[in-house]
Amino acid sequence: MSETSTKDFSVIGKSVPKIDARDKVTGRAKYAGDLKVPGMLIGKILRSPHAHARILNINTSKAMELPGVAAVITARDVPSTFYGISPARYDETILAIEKVLQVGDKVAAVAAVDEETAVKALALIDVEYEVLPAVLDPLRAMDEGQPQVHPQYERNISVEIHQDFGDVEKAFRESYVVRTDCFQGNRATHVPMEPHAAISKWENGKLTIWSSSQSPHYFQYHISRVFGLKMGDVRVIKAFVGGGFGGKLEPSAAEYVSAALAMKTGRPVKIVFDRKEVFFHNRGRHAQHIELTTGVTKEGKILGVHAKFIIDGGSYTSLGIASAYYAGAMLPLIYDFDHFKFDGLRVHTNLPSCAAQRGHGAPQPRFAFESQLDMIAKELGMDPIEIRKVNARQPNTTTLNDLKVNSCEFTACLDKATEISDWAGKKGKLPPGQGIGIGCGGFITGAGYPIYRTRLPHASAVIKISEQGDTATLYIGAVDIGQGSDTILAQMAAEAVGINYEDVRIVSADTETTPHDFGAYASRQTLMSGHAVKQAGDEIRRQIIELAADLLEANAADVDIDRRVVFVKGSPEKTLTFENVANEFFIRKGPLVGKGSYAPPKLGGKFKGAAVGTSPAYSFAAQISQVEVDEETGQVMVTKVWDVHDCGTVINPSLLHGQVEGALFMGMGEAMYEQVVFDDKGKPLNANLGEYRVPTALDVPEVISELVDSYEPAGPWGVKEVGEGATLPTMGSYANAIYDAIGVRLYDLPLTPEKVWRAIQDRKKLL
Amino acid sequence: MVTAIKKGNLHVVRLVVNGEEHAALVKSNTTLLDLLREEFDYTGTKKGCELGDCGACTVLMDGKTVNSCLVLAVEANGHTVTTIEGLERNGELDRLQEEFINQAAVQCGYCSPGMILSAKALLVRNPHPSEREVREAIGGNLCRCTGYVRIVKAILAAAEANS
């Protein structure tokens, strides 16, 4: 694995250590739950034991009398404003007003001097419920006569999507092979190691929240709206964040309820979710029921695709409208075809809400597509790699749903993956019980449009040089949740200004001290926030060069900066230090500051839902997995995975490969183990980390992460996505490898030993 | 085990944390995790599940790894505890900490303290572990960011430096 760059950059392209690594390995890094504010109370939320029930009465008097309790609140004590994160679908309130819609829904809350008192007080709140029939089966949720989860969504339909491009029926008539297969996805969830946490402080009409947040901006926007405050009177400060993966993109009860309790008591209030509450809040992967029909020519060229989805949205909309659109929107990205029909239905059930998780809406459809493509290749007698190469997207093309692709080295990814995995030496040649399979993917580099309608730029940055000229501070709203954006943006700042990485300090993700940025989601920051940083750095460089030209009596066009040396090109004796020039700048003109901002160009088509899937740039990836299957037990062991990613220019190779490894690992968990399961009353049965099985260090295969040469013209220095793309191919590549090993096709995620074993028994019956 | 002295509903516990003597009055149900975090402010010890599933709260008690969420504060009475804050000596990082930085084994960092302490206990009892032994030693420490790739590399690199 190449972790040193050959490109001619001073700071970017190098595996510098993470800017916050020392704080994290010494325990100094403070996450929201670690912070203590003087006078702070502890908040706890009373949650519903029922999946669907009417609240008849809540008696809080006994809880109020408990010594040490400062406040007990119900819906009556807080704003009744509906909130959400999908525009026009605000359907959630701080505390349940009339009905609870899932087990774990928010009913009442307590602030007390300590956690034990708060928990005791919760037990003293008396709630009288009228239990209602619950909707638990997404495939029946839209039937007549089913209970209504929300009164405003008839037949529990959250969103219904019909998109039709070209003439798919005609494409199928002209196809040599047309296959229809049904696939079932799983209800996986993010499992950030850090549970959601927030501390709210209410002082002089101003609300300050320290939070575990992927987007202080969206938090500020929604929280100010719900409480009727000016945005400027709400300050959201990101503490260190212990992982998000999509689950911390919108404010949770940790923020809303702690804020309400802080306003009620006048004291700071901290709420830290326990692990069960993280499962209740959820916003994880939608379980998708997929019917996929694909028609291809004799040569394997895909002519048309019809994808139908029913997806389980759970109780609230959250970001689920976008998730539903992403399911179909990303299908035409990596393979080029002209005819596509996409019918989607997201339904409400009385289960925890689903929304964005790494790869947002796209991984399960990708699993279905990659599985079916292998089945088609088999029918045609083609090699699975070959059918992918026949259809692989090419650079500078536009998808049928108007996604404009600039750089695209997908074919190179396929070639390299084939080579490094020794596909030719292994495919069909491995001993019985062993197999090799391929799956591919591609993903956006930031969404083309923000989640709510606004004309704000997507990212902005300010760089300020110290008076002495010895350090630079980057002020940026971009959000480091562990992926390393603080580090790579500091590298970019150093590169643009002409100084060293070690000279850069960063202040990030605080709505008051840093300029606006939409935050960490949709793999957007390296490109979008990076553009803003580059612009800010360029502005400083220009100002330094201008003054240096004056001081050196040279032409500004001949002056350059590299790693703190300001010099005249071709005259090595004419140099100044960066400090000298910067210090002189301050003396003559005051603060040396550069600023930048970025908004993507207008992207996408005009049809309904066209905005979803748009992006300035797209990544591509091919993954090959090798497995061993024990036919007696159905146990699958993945022995090795090769990932080849087309991610544009690399800013920090170690962090980049860390993203690929982590994304692949998340795909692996979803492929093999992960599924939240419920009893027949809608109560989660495995809302803990013992029974919701995430992979341990003993479960993961050897991972080889490789890159192809690529340059993205829409990105600063040629960068594009890496954080999510590698989650997409894994499920399909595992399913295809299992098929190669034992000739058994699995359609349902996760690919558990039980399912493998049952499929083996079914095949035996057929023989 | 030294029995903690009871005072009304509270117990006096004395323990050595990171080389320093500490004493506190605790309730019977106070965990070592809460004692460390809330009383002594060693917040490098993380709370991830409170059920012993995730390993984020791993500390060393008399050199052995424990999930501090499953140890009562009174059980820690008279014992020696090392938290992540105790590995750095006079501004110098432990080799494991250095390698976690060098190998980019840290992403969100929430599992890192527990992970490093599990590795520390391993390297003390087995200075030259195999990759399998490393994976077994951190088998009870969940990480959701890295796929463990660089964590295993970092621990092996620290072991390499031992020789």
Coordinates of N, CA and C in Angstrom, one line a residue, chain B residues 47-109:
Chain B
K47 N -17.4 5.8 28.6 CA -18.6 5.0 28.9 C -19.3 4.7 27.5
G48 N -19.4 3.4 27.2 CA -20.0 3.1 25.9 C -21.2 2.3 25.9
C49 N -21.3 1.4 27.0 CA -22.5 0.5 27.0 C -23.0 0.2 28.4
E50 N -22.1 0.3 29.4 CA -22.4 0.0 30.8 C -22.8 -1.4 31.1
L51 N -22.5 -2.3 30.1 CA -22.8 -3.7 30.3 C -21.6 -4.6 30.1
G52 N -20.4 -4.0 29.9 CA -19.3 -4.8 29.7 C -19.1 -5.4 28.3
D53 N -19.9 -4.8 27.3 CA -19.9 -5.3 26.0 C -18.8 -4.7 25.1
C54 N -18.6 -3.4 25.3 CA -17.8 -2.6 24.3 C -16.3 -2.4 24.7
G55 N -16.0 -2.5 25.9 CA -14.6 -2.3 26.3 C -14.0 -0.9 26.3
A56 N -14.9 0.1 26.1 CA -14.4 1.5 26.1 C -14.0 1.9 27.5
C57 N -14.4 1.3 28.5 CA -14.1 1.7 29.9 C -13.0 0.8 30.4
T58 N -12.3 0.1 29.6 CA -11.2 -0.8 30.1 C -10.1 0.0 30.8
V59 N -9.8 -0.4 32.0 CA -8.6 0.1 32.7 C -7.8 -1.1 33.3
L60 N -6.7 -0.8 33.8 CA -5.9 -1.9 34.4 C -6.1 -1.9 35.9
M61 N -6.4 -3.0 36.5 CA -6.5 -3.1 37.9 C -5.5 -4.2 38.3
D62 N -4.5 -3.7 39.1 CA -3.3 -4.6 39.4 C -2.7 -5.2 38.1
G63 N -2.7 -4.4 37.1 CA -2.0 -4.8 35.8 C -2.9 -5.6 34.9
K64 N -4.1 -6.0 35.4 CA -5.0 -6.8 34.5 C -6.1 -5.9 34.0
T65 N -6.6 -6.2 32.8 CA -7.7 -5.4 32.2 C -9.0 -5.8 32.9
V66 N -9.7 -4.7 33.2 CA -11.1 -4.9 33.7 C -12.0 -3.9 32.9
N67 N -13.3 -4.3 32.8 CA -14.3 -3.4 32.3 C -14.7 -2.6 33.6
S68 N -14.3 -1.3 33.6 CA -14.5 -0.6 34.9 C -16.0 -0.4 35.1
C69 N -16.9 -0.6 34.1 CA -18.3 -0.5 34.3 C -18.9 -1.7 35.1
L70 N -18.1 -2.8 35.1 CA -18.5 -4.0 35.8 C -17.9 -4.2 37.1
V71 N -17.0 -3.2 37.5 CA -16.3 -3.3 38.8 C -16.9 -2.3 39.7
L72 N -17.4 -2.7 40.9 CA -17.9 -1.7 41.9 C -16.7 -0.9 42.5
A73 N -17.0 0.3 42.8 CA -15.9 1.1 43.4 C -15.4 0.4 44.7
V74 N -16.3 -0.2 45.5 CA -15.8 -0.8 46.7 C -14.9 -2.0 46.4
E75 N -15.1 -2.6 45.3 CA -14.2 -3.8 44.9 C -12.8 -3.3 44.5
A76 N -12.7 -2.0 44.2 CA -11.4 -1.5 43.8 C -10.6 -1.0 45.0
N77 N -11.3 -1.1 46.2 CA -10.6 -0.6 47.4 C -9.3 -1.4 47.6
G78 N -8.2 -0.6 47.9 CA -7.0 -1.3 48.1 C -6.2 -1.7 46.9
H79 N -6.8 -1.5 45.7 CA -6.1 -1.9 44.5 C -5.4 -0.8 43.8
T80 N -4.6 -1.2 42.8 CA -3.9 -0.2 42.0 C -4.5 -0.1 40.6
V81 N -4.9 1.0 40.2 CA -5.6 1.2 38.9 C -4.8 2.1 38.0
T82 N -4.7 1.7 36.7 CA -4.1 2.5 35.7 C -5.1 2.9 34.7
T83 N -5.3 4.2 34.4 CA -6.1 4.7 33.4 C -5.3 5.2 32.2
I84 N -5.9 5.6 31.1 CA -5.1 6.1 30.0 C -4.2 7.3 30.4
E85 N -4.7 8.1 31.3 CA -4.0 9.3 31.8 C -2.7 8.9 32.5
G86 N -2.6 7.6 32.9 CA -1.4 7.2 33.6 C -0.3 6.6 32.7
L87 N -0.5 6.5 31.4 CA 0.5 6.0 30.6 C 1.6 7.0 30.2
E88 N 1.2 8.2 30.1 CA 2.2 9.2 29.7 C 3.0 9.5 31.0
R89 N 4.4 9.5 30.8 CA 5.2 9.7 32.0 C 6.1 10.9 31.7
N90 N 6.0 12.0 32.5 CA 6.8 13.2 32.3 C 6.8 13.7 30.9
G91 N 5.6 13.7 30.4 CA 5.5 14.3 29.0 C 5.9 13.3 27.9
E92 N 6.3 12.1 28.3 CA 6.7 11.1 27.3 C 5.6 10.1 27.1
L93 N 5.2 9.9 25.9 CA 4.2 8.9 25.7 C 4.7 7.5 25.8
D94 N 3.8 6.6 26.1 CA 4.1 5.2 26.1 C 4.2 4.8 24.6
R95 N 5.1 3.8 24.3 CA 5.3 3.4 22.9 C 4.0 3.1 22.2
L96 N 3.1 2.5 22.9 CA 1.8 2.1 22.3 C 1.1 3.4 21.9
Q97 N 1.1 4.4 22.7 CA 0.4 5.7 22.3 C 1.1 6.3 21.1
E98 N 2.4 6.2 21.1 CA 3.2 6.7 19.9 C 2.8 6.0 18.7
E99 N 2.7 4.7 18.8 CA 2.4 3.9 17.6 C 1.0 4.1 17.1
F100 N 0.1 4.3 18.1 CA -1.3 4.6 17.7 C -1.3 5.9 16.8
I101 N -0.5 6.8 17.2 CA -0.4 8.1 16.4 C 0.3 7.8 15.0
N102 N 1.4 7.1 15.1 CA 2.2 6.9 13.9 C 1.5 6.1 12.8
Q103 N 0.8 5.1 13.3 CA 0.1 4.2 12.4 C -1.3 4.6 12.0
A104 N -1.7 5.8 12.4 CA -3.0 6.4 12.2 C -4.1 5.4 12.6
A105 N -3.9 4.9 13.8 CA -4.8 3.9 14.4 C -6.0 4.6 15.1
V106 N -5.9 5.9 15.2 CA -7.0 6.6 15.9 C -7.9 7.3 14.9
Q107 N -9.2 7.0 15.0 CA -10.1 7.9 14.2 C -10.9 8.7 15.2
C108 N -12.1 8.2 15.6 CA -12.9 9.1 16.6 C -12.2 9.1 17.9
G109 N -11.4 8.1 18.2 CA -10.7 8.1 19.5 C -11.4 7.6 20.7

